[in-house]
Coordinates of C-alpha atoms in Angstrom, one line a residue:
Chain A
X1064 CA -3.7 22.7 -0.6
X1065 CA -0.8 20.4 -0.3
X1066 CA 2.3 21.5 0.4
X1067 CA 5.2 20.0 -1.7
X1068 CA 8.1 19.5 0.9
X1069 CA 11.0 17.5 0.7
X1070 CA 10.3 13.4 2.3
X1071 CA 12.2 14.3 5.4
X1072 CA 10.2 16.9 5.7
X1073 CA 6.8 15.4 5.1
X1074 CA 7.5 12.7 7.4
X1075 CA 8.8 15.3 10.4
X1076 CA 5.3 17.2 10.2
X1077 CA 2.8 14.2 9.4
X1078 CA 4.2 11.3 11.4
X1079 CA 4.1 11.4 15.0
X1080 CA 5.0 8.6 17.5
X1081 CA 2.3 6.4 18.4
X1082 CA -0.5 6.9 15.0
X1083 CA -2.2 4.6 12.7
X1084 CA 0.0 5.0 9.9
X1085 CA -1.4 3.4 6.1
X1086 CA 1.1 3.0 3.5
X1087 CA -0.4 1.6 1.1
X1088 CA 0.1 -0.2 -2.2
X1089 CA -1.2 -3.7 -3.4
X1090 CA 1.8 -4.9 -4.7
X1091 CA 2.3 -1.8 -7.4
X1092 CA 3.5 2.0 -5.7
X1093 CA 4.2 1.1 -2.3
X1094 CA 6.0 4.2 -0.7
X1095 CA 9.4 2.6 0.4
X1096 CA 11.1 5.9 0.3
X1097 CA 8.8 6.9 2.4
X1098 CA 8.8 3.9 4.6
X1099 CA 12.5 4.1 5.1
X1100 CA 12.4 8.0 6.1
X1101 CA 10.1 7.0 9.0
X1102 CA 12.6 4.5 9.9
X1103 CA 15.4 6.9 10.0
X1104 CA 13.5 9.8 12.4
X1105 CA 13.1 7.4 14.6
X1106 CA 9.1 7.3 14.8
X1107 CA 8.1 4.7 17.1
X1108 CA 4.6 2.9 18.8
X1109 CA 2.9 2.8 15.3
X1110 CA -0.7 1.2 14.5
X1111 CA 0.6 0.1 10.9
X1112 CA -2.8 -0.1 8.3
X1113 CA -2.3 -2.3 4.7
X1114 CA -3.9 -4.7 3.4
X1115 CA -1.0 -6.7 2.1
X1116 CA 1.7 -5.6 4.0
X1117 CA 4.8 -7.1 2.6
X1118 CA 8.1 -6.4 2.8
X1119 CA 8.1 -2.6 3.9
X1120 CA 6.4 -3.5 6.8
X1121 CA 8.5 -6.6 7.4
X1122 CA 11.4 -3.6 7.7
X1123 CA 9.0 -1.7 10.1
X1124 CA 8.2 -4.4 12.1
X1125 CA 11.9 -5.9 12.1
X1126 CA 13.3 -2.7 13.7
X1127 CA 10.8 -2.1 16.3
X1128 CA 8.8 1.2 15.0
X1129 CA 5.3 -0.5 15.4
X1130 CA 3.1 -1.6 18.3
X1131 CA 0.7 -3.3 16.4
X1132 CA -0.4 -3.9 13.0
X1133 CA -3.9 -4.4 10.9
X1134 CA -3.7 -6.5 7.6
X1135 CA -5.1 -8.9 5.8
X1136 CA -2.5 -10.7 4.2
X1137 CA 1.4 -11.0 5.8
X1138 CA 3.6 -12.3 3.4
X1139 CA 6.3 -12.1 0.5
X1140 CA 4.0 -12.5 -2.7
X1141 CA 5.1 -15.4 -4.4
X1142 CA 8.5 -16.4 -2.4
X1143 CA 6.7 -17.3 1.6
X1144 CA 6.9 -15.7 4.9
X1145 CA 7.8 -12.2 6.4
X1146 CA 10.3 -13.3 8.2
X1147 CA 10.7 -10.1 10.8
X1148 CA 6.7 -10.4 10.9
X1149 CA 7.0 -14.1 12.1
X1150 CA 9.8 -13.2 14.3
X1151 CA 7.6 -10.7 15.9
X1152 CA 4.7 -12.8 16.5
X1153 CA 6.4 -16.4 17.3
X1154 CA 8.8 -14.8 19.4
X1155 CA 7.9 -11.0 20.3
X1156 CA 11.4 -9.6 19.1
X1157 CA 12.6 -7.0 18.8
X1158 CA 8.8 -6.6 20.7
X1159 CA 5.5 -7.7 21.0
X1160 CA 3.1 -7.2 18.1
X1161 CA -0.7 -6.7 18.5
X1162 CA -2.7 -8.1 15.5
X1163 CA -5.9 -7.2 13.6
X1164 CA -6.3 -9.7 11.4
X1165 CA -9.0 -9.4 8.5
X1166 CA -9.8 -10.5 5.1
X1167 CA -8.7 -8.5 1.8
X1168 CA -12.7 -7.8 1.1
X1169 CA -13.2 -6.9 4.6
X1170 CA -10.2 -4.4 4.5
X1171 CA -10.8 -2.9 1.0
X1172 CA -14.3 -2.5 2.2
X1173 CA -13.4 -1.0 5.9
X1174 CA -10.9 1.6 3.6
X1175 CA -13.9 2.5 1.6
X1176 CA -16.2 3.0 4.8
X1177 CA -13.6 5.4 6.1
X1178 CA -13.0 7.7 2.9
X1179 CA -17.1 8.0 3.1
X1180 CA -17.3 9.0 6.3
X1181 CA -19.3 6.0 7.3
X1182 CA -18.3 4.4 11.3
X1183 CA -18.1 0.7 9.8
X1184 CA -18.6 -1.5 6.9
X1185 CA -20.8 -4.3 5.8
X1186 CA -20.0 -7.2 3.8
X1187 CA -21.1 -10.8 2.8
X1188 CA -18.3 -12.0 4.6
X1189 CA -16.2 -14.6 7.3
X1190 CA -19.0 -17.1 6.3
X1191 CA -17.9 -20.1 8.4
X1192 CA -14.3 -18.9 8.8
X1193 CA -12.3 -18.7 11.6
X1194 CA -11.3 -15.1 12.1
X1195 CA -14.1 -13.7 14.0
X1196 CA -13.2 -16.4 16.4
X1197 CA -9.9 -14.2 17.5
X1198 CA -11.0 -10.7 16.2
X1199 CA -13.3 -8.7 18.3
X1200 CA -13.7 -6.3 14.9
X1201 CA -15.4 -8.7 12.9
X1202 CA -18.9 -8.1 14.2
X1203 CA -22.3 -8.6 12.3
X1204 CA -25.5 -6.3 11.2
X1205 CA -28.6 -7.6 10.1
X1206 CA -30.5 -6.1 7.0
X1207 CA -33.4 -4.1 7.9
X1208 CA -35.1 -4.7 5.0
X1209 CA -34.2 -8.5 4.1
X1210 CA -33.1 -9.7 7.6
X1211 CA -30.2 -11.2 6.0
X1212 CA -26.6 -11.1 8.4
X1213 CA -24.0 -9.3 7.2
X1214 CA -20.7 -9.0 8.4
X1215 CA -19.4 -5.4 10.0
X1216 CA -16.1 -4.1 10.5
X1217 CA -15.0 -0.8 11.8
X1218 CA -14.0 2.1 9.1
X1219 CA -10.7 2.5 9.1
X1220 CA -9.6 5.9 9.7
X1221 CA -5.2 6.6 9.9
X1222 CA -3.6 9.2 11.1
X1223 CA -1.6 9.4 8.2
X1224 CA -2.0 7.4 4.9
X1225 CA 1.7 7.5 2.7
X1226 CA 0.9 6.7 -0.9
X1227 CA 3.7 7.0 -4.1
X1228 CA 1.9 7.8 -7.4
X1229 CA 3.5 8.7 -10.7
X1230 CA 3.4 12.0 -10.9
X1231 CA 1.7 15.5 -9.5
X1232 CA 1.8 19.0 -11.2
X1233 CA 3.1 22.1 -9.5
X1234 CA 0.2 22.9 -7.8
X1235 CA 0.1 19.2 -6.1
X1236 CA -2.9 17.2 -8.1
X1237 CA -1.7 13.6 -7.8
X1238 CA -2.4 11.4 -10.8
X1239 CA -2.2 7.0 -10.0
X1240 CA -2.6 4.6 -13.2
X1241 CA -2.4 1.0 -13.0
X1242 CA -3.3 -1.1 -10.3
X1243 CA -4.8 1.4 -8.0
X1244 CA -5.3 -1.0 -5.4
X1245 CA -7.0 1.2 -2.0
X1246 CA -4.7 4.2 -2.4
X1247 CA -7.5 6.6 -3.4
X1248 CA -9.7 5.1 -0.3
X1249 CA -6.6 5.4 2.1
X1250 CA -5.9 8.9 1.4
X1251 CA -9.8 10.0 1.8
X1252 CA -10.5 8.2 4.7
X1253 CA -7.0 9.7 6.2
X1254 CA -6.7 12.9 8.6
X1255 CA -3.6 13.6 6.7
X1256 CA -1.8 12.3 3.6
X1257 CA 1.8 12.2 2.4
X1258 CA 2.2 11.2 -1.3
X1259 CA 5.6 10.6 -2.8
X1260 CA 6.1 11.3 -6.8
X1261 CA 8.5 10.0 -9.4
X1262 CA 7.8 13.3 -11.1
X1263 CA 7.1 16.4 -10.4
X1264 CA 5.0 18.3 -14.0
X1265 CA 4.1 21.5 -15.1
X1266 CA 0.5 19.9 -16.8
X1267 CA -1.0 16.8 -15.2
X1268 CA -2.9 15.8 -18.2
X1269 CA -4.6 13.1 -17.2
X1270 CA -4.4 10.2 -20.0
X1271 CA -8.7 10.0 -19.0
X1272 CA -11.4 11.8 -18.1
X1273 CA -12.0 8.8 -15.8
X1274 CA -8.1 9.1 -14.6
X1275 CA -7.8 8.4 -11.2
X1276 CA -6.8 11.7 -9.8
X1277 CA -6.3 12.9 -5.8
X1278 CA -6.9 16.8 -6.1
X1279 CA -4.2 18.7 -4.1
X1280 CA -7.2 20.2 -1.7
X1281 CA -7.5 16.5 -0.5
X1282 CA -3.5 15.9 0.1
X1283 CA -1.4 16.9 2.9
X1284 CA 2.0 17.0 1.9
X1285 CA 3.7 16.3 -1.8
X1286 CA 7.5 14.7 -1.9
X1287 CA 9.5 14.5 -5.0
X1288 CA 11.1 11.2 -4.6
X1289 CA 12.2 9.3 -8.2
X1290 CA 12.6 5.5 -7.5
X1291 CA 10.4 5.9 -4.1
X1292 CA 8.4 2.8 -5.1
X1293 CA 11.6 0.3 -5.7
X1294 CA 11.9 -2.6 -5.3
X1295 CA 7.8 -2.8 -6.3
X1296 CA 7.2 -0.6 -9.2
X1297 CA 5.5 2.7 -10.8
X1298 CA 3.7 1.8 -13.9
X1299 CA 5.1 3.9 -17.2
X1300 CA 8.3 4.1 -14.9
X1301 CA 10.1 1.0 -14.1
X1302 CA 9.0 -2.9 -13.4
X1303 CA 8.9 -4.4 -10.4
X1304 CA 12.3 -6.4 -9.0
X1305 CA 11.1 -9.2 -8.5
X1306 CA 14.7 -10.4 -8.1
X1307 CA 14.6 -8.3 -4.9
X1308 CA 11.9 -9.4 -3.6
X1309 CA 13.1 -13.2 -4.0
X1310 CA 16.3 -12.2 -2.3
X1311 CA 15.1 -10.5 0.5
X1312 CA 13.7 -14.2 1.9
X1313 CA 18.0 -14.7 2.5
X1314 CA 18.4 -11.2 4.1
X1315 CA 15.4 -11.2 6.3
X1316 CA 15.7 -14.2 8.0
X1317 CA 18.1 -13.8 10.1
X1318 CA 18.5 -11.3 12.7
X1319 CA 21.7 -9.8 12.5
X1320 CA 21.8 -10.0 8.4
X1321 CA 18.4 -8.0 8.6
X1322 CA 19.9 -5.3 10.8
X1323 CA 23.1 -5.4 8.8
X1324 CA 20.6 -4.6 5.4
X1325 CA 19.0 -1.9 7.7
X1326 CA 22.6 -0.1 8.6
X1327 CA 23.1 0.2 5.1
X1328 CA 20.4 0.8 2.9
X1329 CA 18.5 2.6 5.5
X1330 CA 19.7 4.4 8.3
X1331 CA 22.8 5.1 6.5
X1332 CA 21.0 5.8 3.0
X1333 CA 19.2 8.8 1.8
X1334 CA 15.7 9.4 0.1
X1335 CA 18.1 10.7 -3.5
X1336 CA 19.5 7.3 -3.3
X1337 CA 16.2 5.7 -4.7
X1338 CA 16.9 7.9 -7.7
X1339 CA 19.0 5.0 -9.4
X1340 CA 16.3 3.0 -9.6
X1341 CA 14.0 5.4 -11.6
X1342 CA 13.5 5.3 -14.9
X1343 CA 10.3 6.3 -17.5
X1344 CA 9.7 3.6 -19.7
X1345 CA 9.3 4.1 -23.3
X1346 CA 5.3 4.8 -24.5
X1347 CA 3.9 1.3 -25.1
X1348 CA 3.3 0.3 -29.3
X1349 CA -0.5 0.5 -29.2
Chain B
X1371 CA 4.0 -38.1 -23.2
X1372 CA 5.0 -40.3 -20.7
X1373 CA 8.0 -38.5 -19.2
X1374 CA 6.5 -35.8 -16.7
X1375 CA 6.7 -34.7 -13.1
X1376 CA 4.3 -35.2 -10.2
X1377 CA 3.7 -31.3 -10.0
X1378 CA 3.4 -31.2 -14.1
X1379 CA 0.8 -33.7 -14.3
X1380 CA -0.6 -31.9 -11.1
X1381 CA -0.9 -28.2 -12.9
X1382 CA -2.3 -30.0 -16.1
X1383 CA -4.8 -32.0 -14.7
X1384 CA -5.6 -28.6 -13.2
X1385 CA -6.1 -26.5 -15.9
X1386 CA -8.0 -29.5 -18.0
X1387 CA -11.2 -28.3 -15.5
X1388 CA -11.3 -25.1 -17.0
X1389 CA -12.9 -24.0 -19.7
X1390 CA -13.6 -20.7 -22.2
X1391 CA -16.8 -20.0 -20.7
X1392 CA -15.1 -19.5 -16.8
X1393 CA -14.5 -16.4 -15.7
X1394 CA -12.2 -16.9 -13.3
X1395 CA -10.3 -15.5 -9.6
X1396 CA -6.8 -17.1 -9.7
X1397 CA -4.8 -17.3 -6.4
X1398 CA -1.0 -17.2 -7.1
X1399 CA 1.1 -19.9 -7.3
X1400 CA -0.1 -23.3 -8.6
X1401 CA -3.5 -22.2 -9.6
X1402 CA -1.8 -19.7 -12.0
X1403 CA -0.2 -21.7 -13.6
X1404 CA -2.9 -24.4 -14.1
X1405 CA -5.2 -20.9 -15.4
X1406 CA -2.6 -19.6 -17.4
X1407 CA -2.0 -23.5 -19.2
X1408 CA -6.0 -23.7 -19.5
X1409 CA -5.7 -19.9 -21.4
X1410 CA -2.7 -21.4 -23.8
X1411 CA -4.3 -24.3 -24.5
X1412 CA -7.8 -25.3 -24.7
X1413 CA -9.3 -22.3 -23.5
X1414 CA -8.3 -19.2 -24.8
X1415 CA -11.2 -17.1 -24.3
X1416 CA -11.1 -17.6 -21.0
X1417 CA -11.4 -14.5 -18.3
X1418 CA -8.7 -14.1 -15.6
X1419 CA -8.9 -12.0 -13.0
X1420 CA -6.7 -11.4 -10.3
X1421 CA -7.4 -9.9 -6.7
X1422 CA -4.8 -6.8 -7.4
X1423 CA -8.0 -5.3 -9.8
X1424 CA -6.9 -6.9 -13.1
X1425 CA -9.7 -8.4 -15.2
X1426 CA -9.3 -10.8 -18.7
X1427 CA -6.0 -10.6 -18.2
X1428 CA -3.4 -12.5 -20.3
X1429 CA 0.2 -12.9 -18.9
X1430 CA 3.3 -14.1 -21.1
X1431 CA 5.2 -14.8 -17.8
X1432 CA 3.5 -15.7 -14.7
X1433 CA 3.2 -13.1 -12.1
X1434 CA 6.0 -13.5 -8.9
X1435 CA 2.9 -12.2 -7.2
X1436 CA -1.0 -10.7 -7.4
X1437 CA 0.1 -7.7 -8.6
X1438 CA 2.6 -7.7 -11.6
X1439 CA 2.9 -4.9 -14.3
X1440 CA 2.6 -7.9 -16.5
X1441 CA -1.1 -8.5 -15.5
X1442 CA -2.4 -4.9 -15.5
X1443 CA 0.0 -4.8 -19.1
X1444 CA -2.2 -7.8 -20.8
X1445 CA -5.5 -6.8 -18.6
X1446 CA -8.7 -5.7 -20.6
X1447 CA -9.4 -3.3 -17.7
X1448 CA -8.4 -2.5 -14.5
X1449 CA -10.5 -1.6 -11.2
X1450 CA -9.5 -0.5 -7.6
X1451 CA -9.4 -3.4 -5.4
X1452 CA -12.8 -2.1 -3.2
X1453 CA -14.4 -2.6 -7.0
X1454 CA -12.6 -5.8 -7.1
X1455 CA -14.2 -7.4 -4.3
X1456 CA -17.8 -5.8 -4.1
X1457 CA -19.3 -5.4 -7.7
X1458 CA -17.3 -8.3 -9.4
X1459 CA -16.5 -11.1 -6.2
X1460 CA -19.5 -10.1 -3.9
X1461 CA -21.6 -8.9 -6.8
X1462 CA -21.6 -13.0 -8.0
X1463 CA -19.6 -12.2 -11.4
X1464 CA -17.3 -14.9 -10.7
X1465 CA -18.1 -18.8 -12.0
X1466 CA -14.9 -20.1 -10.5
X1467 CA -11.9 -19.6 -7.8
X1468 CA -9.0 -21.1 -7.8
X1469 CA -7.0 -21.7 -4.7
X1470 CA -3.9 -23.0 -3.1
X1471 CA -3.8 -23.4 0.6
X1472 CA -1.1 -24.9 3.4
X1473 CA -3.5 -27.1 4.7
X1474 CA -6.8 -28.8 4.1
X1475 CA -9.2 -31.2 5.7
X1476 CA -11.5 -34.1 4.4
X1477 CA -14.2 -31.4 3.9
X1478 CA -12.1 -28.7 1.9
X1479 CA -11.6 -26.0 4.2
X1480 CA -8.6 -24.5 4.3
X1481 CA -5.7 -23.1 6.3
X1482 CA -3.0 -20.5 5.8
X1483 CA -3.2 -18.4 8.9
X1484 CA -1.5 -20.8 11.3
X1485 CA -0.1 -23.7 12.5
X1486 CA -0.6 -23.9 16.4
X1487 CA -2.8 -21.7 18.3
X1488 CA -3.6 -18.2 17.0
X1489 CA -2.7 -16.3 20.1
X1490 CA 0.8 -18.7 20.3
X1491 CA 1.4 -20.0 16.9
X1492 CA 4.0 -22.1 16.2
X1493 CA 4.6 -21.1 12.4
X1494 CA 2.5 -17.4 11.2
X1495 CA 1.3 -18.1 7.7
X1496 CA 0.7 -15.3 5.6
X1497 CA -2.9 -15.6 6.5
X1498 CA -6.4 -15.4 4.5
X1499 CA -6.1 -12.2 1.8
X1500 CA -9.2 -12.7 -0.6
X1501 CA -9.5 -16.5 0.0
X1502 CA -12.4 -16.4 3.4
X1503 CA -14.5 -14.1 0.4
X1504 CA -13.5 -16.0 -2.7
X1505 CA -14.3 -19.1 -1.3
X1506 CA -18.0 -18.1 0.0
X1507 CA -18.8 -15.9 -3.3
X1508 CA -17.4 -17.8 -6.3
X1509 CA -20.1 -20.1 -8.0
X1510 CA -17.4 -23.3 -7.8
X1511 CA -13.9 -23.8 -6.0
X1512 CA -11.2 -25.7 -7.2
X1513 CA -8.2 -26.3 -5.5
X1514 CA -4.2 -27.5 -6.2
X1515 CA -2.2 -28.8 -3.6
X1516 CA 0.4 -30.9 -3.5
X1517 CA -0.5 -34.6 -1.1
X1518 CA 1.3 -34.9 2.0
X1519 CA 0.3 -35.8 5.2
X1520 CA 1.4 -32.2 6.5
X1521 CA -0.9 -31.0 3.9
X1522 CA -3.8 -32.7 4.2
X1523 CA -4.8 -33.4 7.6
X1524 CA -7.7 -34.6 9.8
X1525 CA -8.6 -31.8 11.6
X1526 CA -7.0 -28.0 10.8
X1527 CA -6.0 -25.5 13.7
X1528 CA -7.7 -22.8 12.1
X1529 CA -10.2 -22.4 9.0
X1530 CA -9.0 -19.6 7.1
X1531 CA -11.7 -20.4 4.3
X1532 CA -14.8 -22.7 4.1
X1533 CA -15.1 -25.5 2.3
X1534 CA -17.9 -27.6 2.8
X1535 CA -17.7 -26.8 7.0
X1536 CA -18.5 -30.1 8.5
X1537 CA -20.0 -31.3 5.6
X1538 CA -23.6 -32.7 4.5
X1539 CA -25.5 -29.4 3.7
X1540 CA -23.2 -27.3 5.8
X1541 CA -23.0 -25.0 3.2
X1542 CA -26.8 -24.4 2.5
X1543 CA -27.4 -24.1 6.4
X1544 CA -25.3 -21.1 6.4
X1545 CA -27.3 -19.5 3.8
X1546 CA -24.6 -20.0 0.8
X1547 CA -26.2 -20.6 -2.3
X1548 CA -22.7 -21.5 -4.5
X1549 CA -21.6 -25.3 -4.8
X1550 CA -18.3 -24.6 -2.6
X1551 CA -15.2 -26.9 -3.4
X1552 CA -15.9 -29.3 -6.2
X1553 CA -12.4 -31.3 -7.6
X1554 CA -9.4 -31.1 -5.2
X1555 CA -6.6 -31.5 -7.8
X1556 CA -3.4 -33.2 -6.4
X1557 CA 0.0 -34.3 -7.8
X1558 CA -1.1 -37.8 -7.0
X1559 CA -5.1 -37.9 -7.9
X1560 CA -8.1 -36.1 -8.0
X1561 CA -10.4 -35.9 -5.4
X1562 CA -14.2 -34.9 -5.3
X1563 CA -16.5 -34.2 -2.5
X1564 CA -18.8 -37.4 -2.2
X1565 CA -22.5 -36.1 -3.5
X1566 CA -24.2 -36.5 -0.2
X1567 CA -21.3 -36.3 3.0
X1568 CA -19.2 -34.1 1.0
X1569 CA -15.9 -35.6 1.9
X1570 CA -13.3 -35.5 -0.1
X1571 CA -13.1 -38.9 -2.4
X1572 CA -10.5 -40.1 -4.7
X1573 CA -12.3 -40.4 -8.5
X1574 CA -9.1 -40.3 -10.5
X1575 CA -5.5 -41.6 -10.4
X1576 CA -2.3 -40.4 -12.2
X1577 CA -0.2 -42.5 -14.2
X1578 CA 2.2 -44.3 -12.2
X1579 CA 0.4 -44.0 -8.8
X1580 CA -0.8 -46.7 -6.9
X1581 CA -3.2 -46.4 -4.1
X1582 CA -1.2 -47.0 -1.1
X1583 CA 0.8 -43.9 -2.1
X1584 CA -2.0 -41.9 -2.3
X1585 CA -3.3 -43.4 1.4
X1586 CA 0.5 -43.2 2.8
X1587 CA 0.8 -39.3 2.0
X1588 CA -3.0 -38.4 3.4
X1589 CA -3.3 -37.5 6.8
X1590 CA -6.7 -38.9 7.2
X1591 CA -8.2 -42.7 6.2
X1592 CA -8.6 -41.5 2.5
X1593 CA -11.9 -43.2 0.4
X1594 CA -11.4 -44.1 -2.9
X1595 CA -15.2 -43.5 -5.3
X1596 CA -16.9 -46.6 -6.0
X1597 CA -15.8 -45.5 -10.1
X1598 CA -11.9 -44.7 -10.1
X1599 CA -10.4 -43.7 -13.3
X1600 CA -7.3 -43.3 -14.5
X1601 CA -6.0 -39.4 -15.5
X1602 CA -4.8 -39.0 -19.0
X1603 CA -1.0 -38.4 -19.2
X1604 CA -0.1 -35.0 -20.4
X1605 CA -0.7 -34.3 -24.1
X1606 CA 3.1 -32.6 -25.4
X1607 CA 0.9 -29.4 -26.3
X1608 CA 0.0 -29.3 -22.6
X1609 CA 3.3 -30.3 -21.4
X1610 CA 5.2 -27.6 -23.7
X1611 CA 3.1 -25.0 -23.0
X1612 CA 4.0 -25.2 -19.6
X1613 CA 7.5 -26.1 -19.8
X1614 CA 7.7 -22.8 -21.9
X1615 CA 5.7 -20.5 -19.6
X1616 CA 8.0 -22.0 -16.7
X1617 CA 10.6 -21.2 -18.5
X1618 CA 10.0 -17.3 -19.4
X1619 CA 8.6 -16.8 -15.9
X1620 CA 11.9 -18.0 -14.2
X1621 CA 14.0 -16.3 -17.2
X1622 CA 11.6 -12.8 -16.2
X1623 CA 11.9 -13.0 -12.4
X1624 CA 15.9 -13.6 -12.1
X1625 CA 16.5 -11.2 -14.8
X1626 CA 17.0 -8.6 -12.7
X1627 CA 19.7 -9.3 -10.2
X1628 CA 20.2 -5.3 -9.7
X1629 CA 20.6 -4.7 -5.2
X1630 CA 19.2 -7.9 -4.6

């Protein structure tokens, strides 16, 4: 059964120097609360897991709490580079960075291996690319039926998977609407799971009997955090800042502004504090 | 309409290749834009999907990136990204992808993972997200880039995505049985693989561009199709429709100014 703790404490029990950590999120939920309570205790040596690591992981990356990192696409959507990512791998600061380097099919599909309990995935895949060139993960299978190559890649398996969702009920089922991206895959094929919530409900009523719901004997640890998802967004809650995520280009690519931003809004900042960016939107006109 | 931009003749010319009947994987960016003109315009039944899971979408603003509220918002449905790429990308669901890329060669393959060496790269692109699959599983490619010589070069330091390989039947010796990149769509011309070599060929020219431009900003001896024509200017439906999208897009993504 999950436990619902508060962040700092879910972090202190889950997290532990040196694991795969997933936080995941394709563009919508991604657990920056979450991300930034790591940050504070300290946790170093991390394997960091996403598909589209973006600008939580650029912060990750920038202030040296990962060894090495798996992903499939390292950028800012829309705006252009990680710049604390490119630092890391042009120039090793603040340290080295070991890359895994996939595609987005090969990743959702590796997630998807992982919450079955499968050892690897198979895809029609890397045909005539590049990439298993330079990673020793992208393997190939052949059909025993057909004969017909496929590509194979290893399940992936976290430590710890860190999701936000919208909301879980007292006993901690979590319920995630919109784009749902890998989160349900992340958490399944994850030893343990932390999953932030901008609320907290006496009924989860799911909208569907097709909801997509993560029951609370599959969850490790349930945080009340309102805002947890800013500066991407919860759907029914509050938009994404795009804004944000066009001025963080400016912040990030310089060293010492990017530790400046990390003073304040993180190591000197508390989980409450992404409160003032929650909000519940009103029920859409159908 | 004779008074347009390089890049607005570019994202029209791009979106006249679409048509109701596509159901279409849009990269961010350029080909967005070009989709979402296509959708306003001439082809309003047409079916959007982007990698984040949202399918027949129908934006008012375009998305800052894969995964706006706006798309899932204006989606018909949407599916968890695992869904995304194996029953609807891998599954064969898709008659067209649409892709941007840093750099591209004579034979359509592309590059956004690095410039340099992989181990040592001088500049770390973003890398390949759904483009090494989209390009091998979508019945037809088209791409939008802008012409430079930076762009478009002779020989890539890494192939992110597959175009037609080394050309000839590349494609068909590697057991893909989709037609790969078929129109190039630049802010210059439009280029099509040549029918038997599969390098890229000029078969159409923008108002106001002569040929030497399009040979000074290519980085490889660029051929020109036996049958050149000349593209129509933007119609003012085409050109306000994207001046207005432009518009609401840029209005949407400053809006909110809040801790940025």
């Amino acid at each position: 059964m999950a436990k619902i703790v508060s962040l700092a404490e879910a972090i202190g029990e889950n997290v532990r120097d040196g694991d795969t950590v997933a936080m995941e999120g394709f563009t919508h939920l991604i657990p920056y609360a979450a991300g930034h309570e790591v940050i504070r205790q300290g946790r170093k040596d991390l394997f960091l897991v996403r598909m589209t690591p973006d600008i939580l992981y650029d912060q990750l990356i920038g202030v040296g709490a990962a060894r090495g990192m798996k992903f499939s696409w390292g950028g800012n959507p829309g705006v252009g580079s990680l710049h604390r990512f490119r630092d890391a791998v042009e120039n090793q600061w603040p340290r080295p960075l070991e890359i895994e380097e996939h595609s987005h099919a090969a990743m959702a599909n590796a997630y998807e291996a992982g919450a079955a309990n499968l050892p690897f995935a198979m895809l029609r895949g890397y045909i005539g690319a590049d990439l298993p060139k330079v990673n020793p993960n992208i393997k190939s299978v052949t059909c025993p039926f057909t004969s017909e190559v496929l590509a194979a890649v290893p399940a992936i398996r976290p430590d710890v998977t860190i999701i936000h969702a919208q909301r879980a009920d007292r006993k901690g089922n979590v319920l995630i609407e919109g784009i749902v991206g890998v989160q349900k895959e992340a958490v399944l094929a994850a030893r343990r799971s932390i999953v932030t919530v901008e609320e907290i409900v006496d009924e989860l009523a799911p909208p569907s009997p097709n909801s997509v719901v993560l029951p609370t004997w599959a969850v490790t640890a349930i945080s009340h955090v309102p805002g947890g998802a800013f500066p991407s967004y919860a759907h029914g809650y509050y938009p994404r800042s795009n804004a944000f995520y066009i001025g963080w280009d400016d912040i990030a690519r310089d060293r010492e502004s990017f530790t400046a931003w990390i003073k304040e809004n993180v190591l000197d900042a508390r989980p409450e504090d992404f409160a003032r960016h929650a909000g519940k939107a009103p029920a859409k006109a159908a | 309409m004779t008074d347009f931009t390089p890049t607005e003749m570019m994202t029209i010319a791009a979106s006249r290749e679409l048509s109701n009947d596509d159901v279409c994987f849009v990269g961010i960016g350029a080909p967005s834009a070009a989709c979402n003109v296509a959708r306003l315009t001439h082809a309003p039944d047409i079916t959007l999907i982007y990698e984040s899971g949202t399918v027949g979408t129908r934006p008012d603003v375009l998305p800052l990136s894969i995964g706006d509220g706006e798309l899932c918002d204006t989606a018909l449905f949407t599916v968890s990204v695992p869904e995304m790429f194996r029953y609807w990308l891998q599954g064969g669901r898709i008659t067209t992808g649409f892709l941007g890329g840093a750099q591209i060669d004579k034979f359509a393959n592309l590059n956004t993972t690095v410039v340099g060496s992989y181990d040592h790269p001088k500049v770390r692109l973003p890398g390949g997200g759904g483009a090494p699959e989209i390009a091998s599983n979508c019945g037809r490619i088209f791409i939008t880039m802008a012409l430079s010589k930076r762009g478009f070069v002779e020989k890539l330091p890494f192939i992110t995505s597959m175009g037609h390989g080394e050309g000839g039947d590349h494609r068909e010796r590697l057991g893909m049985k989709t037609k790969g990149p078929t129109r190039v769509i630049t802010d210059l011309c439009i280029l099509e693989p040549d029918a038997v070599s599969k390098e890229l060929t000029v078969v159409s020219i923008h108002d106001g561009v002569t040929r030497e431009q399009i040979v000074d900003n290519c980085g490889w001896p660029i051929k020109f199709a036996d049958q050149v024509i000349a593209t129509p200017v933007p119609t003012e439906i085409e050109l306000t429709t994207l001046r207005d999208i432009n518009a609401r897009t840029k209005k949407a993504h400053q809006g909110d100014r809040e801790a940025a």
